[in-house]
Coordinates of C-alpha atoms in Angstrom, one line a residue:
R62 CA -111.7 -78.1 37.0
L63 CA -112.1 -79.9 40.4
S64 CA -114.5 -82.7 41.2
K65 CA -117.4 -81.9 43.5
K66 CA -115.8 -83.8 46.4
I67 CA -112.5 -82.1 46.1
H68 CA -114.2 -78.7 45.6
A69 CA -116.3 -79.3 48.8
L70 CA -113.2 -80.4 50.7
C71 CA -111.4 -77.2 49.7
I72 CA -114.3 -75.1 50.9
W73 CA -114.3 -76.8 54.3
M74 CA -110.6 -76.6 54.6
V75 CA -110.7 -72.8 54.0
A76 CA -113.6 -72.4 56.4
F77 CA -111.8 -74.3 59.1
A78 CA -108.5 -72.5 58.6
S79 CA -110.3 -69.1 58.6
N80 CA -112.1 -69.7 61.8
L81 CA -108.9 -71.1 63.5
S82 CA -107.1 -68.0 62.3
A83 CA -109.8 -65.8 63.8
F84 CA -109.3 -67.6 67.1
W85 CA -105.6 -66.8 67.3
I86 CA -106.1 -63.2 66.1
L87 CA -108.7 -62.8 68.8
V88 CA -106.4 -64.3 71.4
A89 CA -103.8 -61.7 70.6
N90 CA -106.4 -58.9 70.5
S91 CA -107.9 -60.1 73.8
F92 CA -104.4 -59.8 75.5
M93 CA -104.5 -56.1 74.3
Q94 CA -108.0 -55.8 75.8
A95 CA -107.4 -57.6 79.0
P96 CA -103.8 -58.9 79.5
V97 CA -103.5 -62.3 81.3
G98 CA -100.9 -65.0 81.6
Y99 CA -97.9 -62.8 81.6
A100 CA -95.2 -61.3 83.9
V101 CA -93.1 -58.2 83.3
Q102 CA -89.5 -59.3 83.3
H103 CA -86.5 -57.2 82.2
G104 CA -88.8 -54.4 81.1
R105 CA -91.0 -56.5 78.8
A106 CA -94.2 -58.6 79.1
E107 CA -93.3 -62.3 78.9
M108 CA -95.9 -65.1 78.6
I109 CA -95.9 -67.4 81.6
D110 CA -99.2 -69.2 81.3
F111 CA -100.3 -70.2 77.8
T112 CA -103.6 -71.8 79.1
A113 CA -104.6 -68.5 80.7
L114 CA -103.9 -66.7 77.4
I115 CA -106.2 -69.0 75.3
T116 CA -108.9 -69.1 78.0
N117 CA -108.9 -65.3 78.5
P118 CA -112.6 -64.4 79.5
Y119 CA -112.5 -61.7 76.8
V120 CA -111.7 -64.1 74.0
L121 CA -114.3 -66.6 75.2
K122 CA -116.9 -63.8 74.8
Q123 CA -115.4 -62.3 71.6
F124 CA -114.8 -65.4 69.6
P125 CA -118.4 -66.8 69.5
H126 CA -119.6 -63.2 68.7
T127 CA -117.2 -63.0 65.8
I128 CA -118.0 -66.4 64.4
V129 CA -121.8 -65.9 64.3
A130 CA -121.2 -62.4 62.8
G131 CA -119.4 -64.1 60.0
L132 CA -122.2 -66.6 59.5
A133 CA -124.7 -63.7 59.5
T134 CA -122.6 -62.0 56.8
A135 CA -122.7 -65.2 54.8
G136 CA -126.4 -65.6 55.2
V137 CA -127.1 -62.0 54.0
F138 CA -124.6 -62.4 51.1
L139 CA -126.4 -65.6 50.0
M140 CA -129.8 -63.9 50.3
A141 CA -128.6 -60.9 48.2
I142 CA -127.1 -62.9 45.4
S143 CA -130.2 -65.1 45.3
A144 CA -132.4 -62.0 45.3
Y145 CA -130.5 -60.7 42.2
H146 CA -131.5 -63.8 40.2
L147 CA -135.0 -63.9 41.6
L148 CA -135.6 -60.3 40.4
K149 CA -134.3 -61.2 37.0
K150 CA -136.4 -64.4 37.0
T151 CA -133.3 -66.5 36.1
H152 CA -132.7 -70.0 37.5
V153 CA -135.7 -69.4 39.8
E154 CA -135.9 -72.8 41.3
F155 CA -132.2 -73.0 42.1
F156 CA -132.0 -69.5 43.7
L157 CA -135.2 -69.9 45.6
K158 CA -133.6 -72.8 47.4
S159 CA -130.4 -70.9 48.1
F160 CA -132.4 -67.8 49.2
K161 CA -134.2 -70.0 51.8
I162 CA -130.8 -71.3 53.1
G163 CA -129.6 -67.7 53.4
V164 CA -132.7 -66.7 55.3
V165 CA -132.2 -69.5 57.9
C166 CA -128.5 -68.7 58.2
A167 CA -129.0 -64.9 58.5
L168 CA -131.9 -65.1 60.9
L169 CA -130.4 -67.6 63.4
S170 CA -126.9 -66.0 63.2
S171 CA -128.2 -62.4 63.6
L172 CA -130.1 -63.4 66.7
L173 CA -127.0 -65.1 68.1
V174 CA -124.9 -62.0 67.3
G175 CA -127.3 -60.0 69.5
A176 CA -127.2 -62.6 72.3
T177 CA -123.4 -63.0 72.3
G178 CA -123.0 -59.3 72.0
H179 CA -125.1 -58.8 75.0
L180 CA -122.9 -61.2 77.0
E181 CA -119.8 -59.5 75.8
A182 CA -121.2 -56.1 76.8
Q183 CA -121.9 -57.4 80.3
H184 CA -118.3 -58.5 80.5
I185 CA -117.0 -55.2 79.2
A186 CA -119.0 -53.4 81.9
K187 CA -116.7 -55.1 84.5
A188 CA -113.4 -55.4 82.6
Q189 CA -113.5 -52.1 80.6
P190 CA -116.1 -49.8 82.1
M191 CA -114.7 -46.8 80.3
K192 CA -115.5 -48.4 76.9
L193 CA -119.1 -49.0 78.0
A194 CA -119.5 -45.5 79.4
A195 CA -118.1 -44.0 76.1
S196 CA -120.4 -46.1 74.0
E197 CA -123.3 -44.6 75.8
A198 CA -121.9 -41.1 76.3
L199 CA -122.6 -41.6 80.0
W200 CA -120.7 -38.8 81.8
E201 CA -122.2 -39.3 85.3
T202 CA -122.4 -42.4 87.4
S203 CA -126.0 -43.6 87.7
Q204 CA -127.9 -46.2 89.6
S205 CA -130.5 -46.3 86.8
A206 CA -128.6 -45.5 83.7
P207 CA -130.5 -44.8 80.5
F208 CA -129.8 -46.4 77.1
S209 CA -129.3 -43.5 74.6
L210 CA -131.0 -43.6 71.2
F211 CA -129.5 -40.2 70.3
A212 CA -127.2 -37.7 71.9
A213 CA -125.7 -34.3 71.0
I214 CA -122.3 -34.8 72.6
D215 CA -120.1 -31.9 73.8
E216 CA -116.8 -33.7 74.6
K217 CA -115.0 -30.5 75.6
A218 CA -117.7 -29.6 78.2
Q219 CA -118.1 -33.3 79.0
K220 CA -121.9 -33.3 78.7
N221 CA -124.7 -34.1 76.3
T222 CA -126.6 -31.0 75.2
A223 CA -129.5 -33.0 74.0
Q224 CA -130.4 -36.7 74.5
L225 CA -133.2 -39.1 73.6
S226 CA -133.0 -42.3 75.8
V227 CA -134.8 -45.2 77.4
P228 CA -134.8 -44.7 81.2
G229 CA -133.1 -47.5 83.1
A230 CA -132.4 -49.6 80.0
L231 CA -128.6 -49.6 80.2
T232 CA -128.7 -50.6 83.9
F233 CA -131.0 -53.5 83.0
L234 CA -128.8 -54.6 80.1
V235 CA -125.7 -54.6 82.3
H236 CA -127.2 -56.0 85.5
D237 CA -130.3 -57.8 84.3
S238 CA -132.1 -55.6 86.8
F239 CA -133.4 -52.0 86.8
T240 CA -131.2 -51.2 89.8
G241 CA -127.4 -51.3 89.8
E242 CA -124.6 -48.9 89.4
V243 CA -123.1 -48.0 86.0
K244 CA -120.0 -45.8 86.3
G245 CA -119.8 -42.6 84.3
I246 CA -116.9 -41.3 82.3
K247 CA -116.0 -38.5 84.8
D248 CA -115.7 -40.9 87.8
L249 CA -113.8 -43.4 85.8
Q250 CA -111.3 -40.8 84.6
R251 CA -110.7 -39.9 88.3
E252 CA -110.2 -43.6 89.2
Y253 CA -107.8 -44.2 86.3
T254 CA -105.8 -41.1 87.1
A255 CA -105.4 -42.3 90.7
K256 CA -104.5 -45.8 89.6
Y257 CA -102.4 -45.2 86.5
G258 CA -101.1 -41.7 86.9
E259 CA -101.9 -38.4 85.3
G260 CA -103.3 -38.5 81.7
N261 CA -106.4 -38.5 79.6
Y262 CA -108.1 -41.9 79.8
I263 CA -111.2 -41.0 77.9
P264 CA -111.6 -42.3 74.3
E265 CA -113.2 -40.4 71.4
V266 CA -116.7 -40.5 72.9
S267 CA -118.5 -39.3 69.7
L268 CA -116.8 -41.9 67.6
V269 CA -117.5 -44.8 70.0
F270 CA -121.0 -43.7 70.6
W271 CA -122.1 -43.4 66.9
T272 CA -120.2 -46.5 65.7
F273 CA -121.9 -48.5 68.4
R274 CA -125.3 -47.3 67.2
A275 CA -124.4 -48.0 63.6
M276 CA -123.5 -51.5 64.5
V277 CA -126.7 -52.1 66.5
A278 CA -128.8 -50.5 63.7
A279 CA -127.2 -52.7 61.1
G280 CA -127.8 -55.8 63.2
G281 CA -131.4 -54.9 63.9
W282 CA -132.0 -54.4 60.2
M283 CA -130.6 -57.8 59.4
I284 CA -132.9 -59.4 62.0
F285 CA -135.9 -57.5 60.7
L286 CA -135.2 -58.3 57.0
S287 CA -134.6 -62.0 57.6
L288 CA -137.7 -62.3 59.7
L289 CA -139.7 -60.6 56.9
C290 CA -138.3 -63.0 54.3
A291 CA -139.0 -65.9 56.6
W292 CA -142.7 -64.8 56.8
L293 CA -142.9 -64.4 53.0
W294 CA -141.3 -67.8 52.6
Y295 CA -144.0 -69.3 54.9
R296 CA -146.7 -67.6 52.8
G297 CA -145.0 -68.7 49.5
Q298 CA -144.7 -65.1 48.3
I299 CA -140.9 -64.6 48.1
V300 CA -140.6 -64.6 44.3
D301 CA -143.4 -62.1 43.8
S302 CA -142.2 -59.7 46.5
S303 CA -140.0 -57.5 44.3
L304 CA -139.8 -54.6 46.8
V305 CA -138.4 -56.9 49.5
L306 CA -136.0 -58.6 47.1
K307 CA -134.7 -55.2 46.1
A308 CA -134.2 -54.3 49.8
V309 CA -132.3 -57.6 50.3
L310 CA -130.1 -56.9 47.3
W311 CA -129.2 -53.4 48.5
S312 CA -128.6 -54.7 52.0
L313 CA -125.5 -56.6 50.9
P314 CA -123.2 -54.0 52.5
V315 CA -125.1 -54.0 55.8
P316 CA -123.3 -56.9 57.5
Y317 CA -119.9 -55.5 56.4
L318 CA -120.9 -52.2 58.0
A319 CA -121.9 -54.0 61.2
N320 CA -118.6 -55.9 61.4
S321 CA -116.5 -52.8 60.7
T322 CA -118.3 -50.6 63.2
G323 CA -118.1 -53.4 65.8
W324 CA -114.4 -53.5 65.4
L325 CA -114.2 -49.7 65.7
V326 CA -116.1 -49.9 69.0
A327 CA -113.8 -52.6 70.3
E328 CA -110.5 -50.8 69.3
A329 CA -111.4 -47.1 69.6
G330 CA -113.2 -47.8 73.0
R331 CA -109.9 -49.2 74.3
Q332 CA -108.0 -46.0 73.8
P333 CA -105.6 -44.6 75.0
W334 CA -104.3 -48.1 75.8
I335 CA -102.5 -50.3 73.4
V336 CA -102.6 -53.0 76.2
F337 CA -105.3 -52.1 78.6
G338 CA -104.0 -51.1 82.0
L339 CA -100.4 -52.0 81.1
Q340 CA -99.1 -49.8 78.2
R341 CA -100.5 -46.6 76.6
V342 CA -100.3 -46.0 72.9
D343 CA -97.9 -43.1 73.4
Q344 CA -95.6 -45.4 75.3
A345 CA -95.6 -48.0 72.5
I346 CA -94.2 -45.7 69.7
S347 CA -91.0 -47.1 68.4
P348 CA -88.1 -44.6 68.3
N349 CA -86.5 -46.6 65.4
V350 CA -89.4 -46.5 62.9
G351 CA -90.1 -43.1 61.3
A352 CA -93.4 -41.7 60.0
G353 CA -92.2 -42.1 56.4
S354 CA -91.6 -45.8 56.9
I355 CA -95.1 -46.3 58.4
A356 CA -96.7 -44.3 55.6
L357 CA -94.8 -46.4 53.0
S358 CA -95.8 -49.7 54.5
M359 CA -99.5 -48.6 54.8
T360 CA -99.5 -47.4 51.2
G361 CA -98.1 -50.7 50.1
F362 CA -100.5 -52.8 52.0
T363 CA -103.4 -50.6 50.8
C364 CA -102.4 -50.9 47.2
V365 CA -101.9 -54.7 47.4
Y366 CA -105.2 -55.3 49.2
G367 CA -107.0 -52.8 47.0
I368 CA -105.9 -54.7 43.9
L369 CA -106.9 -58.1 45.5
A370 CA -110.3 -56.6 46.5
I371 CA -110.9 -55.4 42.9
L372 CA -110.0 -58.8 41.5
A373 CA -112.1 -60.6 44.1
V374 CA -115.2 -58.5 43.3
Y375 CA -114.7 -58.9 39.6
I376 CA -114.5 -62.7 39.9
A377 CA -117.4 -62.9 42.3
V378 CA -119.6 -60.7 40.0
K379 CA -118.6 -62.8 37.0
F380 CA -119.7 -66.1 38.6
I381 CA -122.8 -64.5 40.2
K382 CA -124.1 -63.4 36.9
R383 CA -123.3 -66.7 35.2
G384 CA -125.5 -68.7 37.6
P385 CA -125.4 -72.4 38.3
V386 CA -122.6 -74.2 36.5
E387 CA -124.4 -77.4 35.8
E388 CA -127.5 -75.7 34.4
N389 CA -125.3 -73.5 32.2
S390 CA -123.4 -76.6 31.0
A391 CA -126.6 -78.4 30.2
L392 CA -127.9 -75.4 28.2
H393 CA -124.6 -75.1 26.4
S394 CA -124.6 -78.8 25.4
T395 CA -128.2 -78.6 24.2
A396 CA -127.4 -75.5 22.1
K397 CA -124.3 -77.2 20.7
G398 CA -126.3 -80.3 19.8
A399 CA -129.0 -78.3 18.1
T400 CA -126.4 -76.5 16.0
L401 CA -124.8 -79.8 14.9
W402 CA -128.3 -81.2 14.0
N403 CA -129.1 -78.1 11.9

């Protein structure tokens, strides 16, 4: 019902607003990860430096990573929907073009996700070393820390009973050198106890370790798949590569898995802090809000967003199956004209 220009304007407005919203959300989250620009007055943290808040080193690393992750998601989504029509041999010319746009977007964005994620991890190694150590199940401090591919983690005994790793790789990723200290969970627990008082400052190591690997595996798969599709595009074989197109179609959930597990690493790795180094989760529990109220709110939000999700998927599937609007309109007009002629 909208003209093309108004339609395009709406798209760009939503895109701009969404990314601006992401920035402010990440500013708030970055304060929880690494509080800056505040002073504790009258028993509460009060903002005293707005500039410090929006230039928090954590948000400057986290925001680009989040934006390119969104673009990678869009690229894979476009590839998957295009693959659906290419497999059905419907609107081939149109969806071959959109598939190629998706490949370029997914490939470049996925590579940038890896690059920005690497820079963020190097910052975390300095700002939140416990999160890094937990994501690698690194119990002991090491001058040549390995990058674990697999680990059987015994959190109670604080050790890994089995492990497959690349020697020195974690140290290299953190320091850009094969020599350099990476602190382990046990030493960090002792440091935090001395600095913040008695308590358990170790997050759920197994959760952080495996969600990190799920994120990396999902990102690696997106890079591999978009590279493969780029190669087939170069050879002019995309339309005939049904196996690859099926893999693309079934990979639609992969970027959402990567995004969700990435957030789990960011938030679960921060535990037990609600604001890192300033306030623990157990100190932030409100005495005025009961468990019943929280359960009711969560149930309400879940139901509302669940209904919206079902409607969004229904509408998306409807338009995906319908194909290009202009082509359908032309076909409809031709069929109507033929009916009148007869």
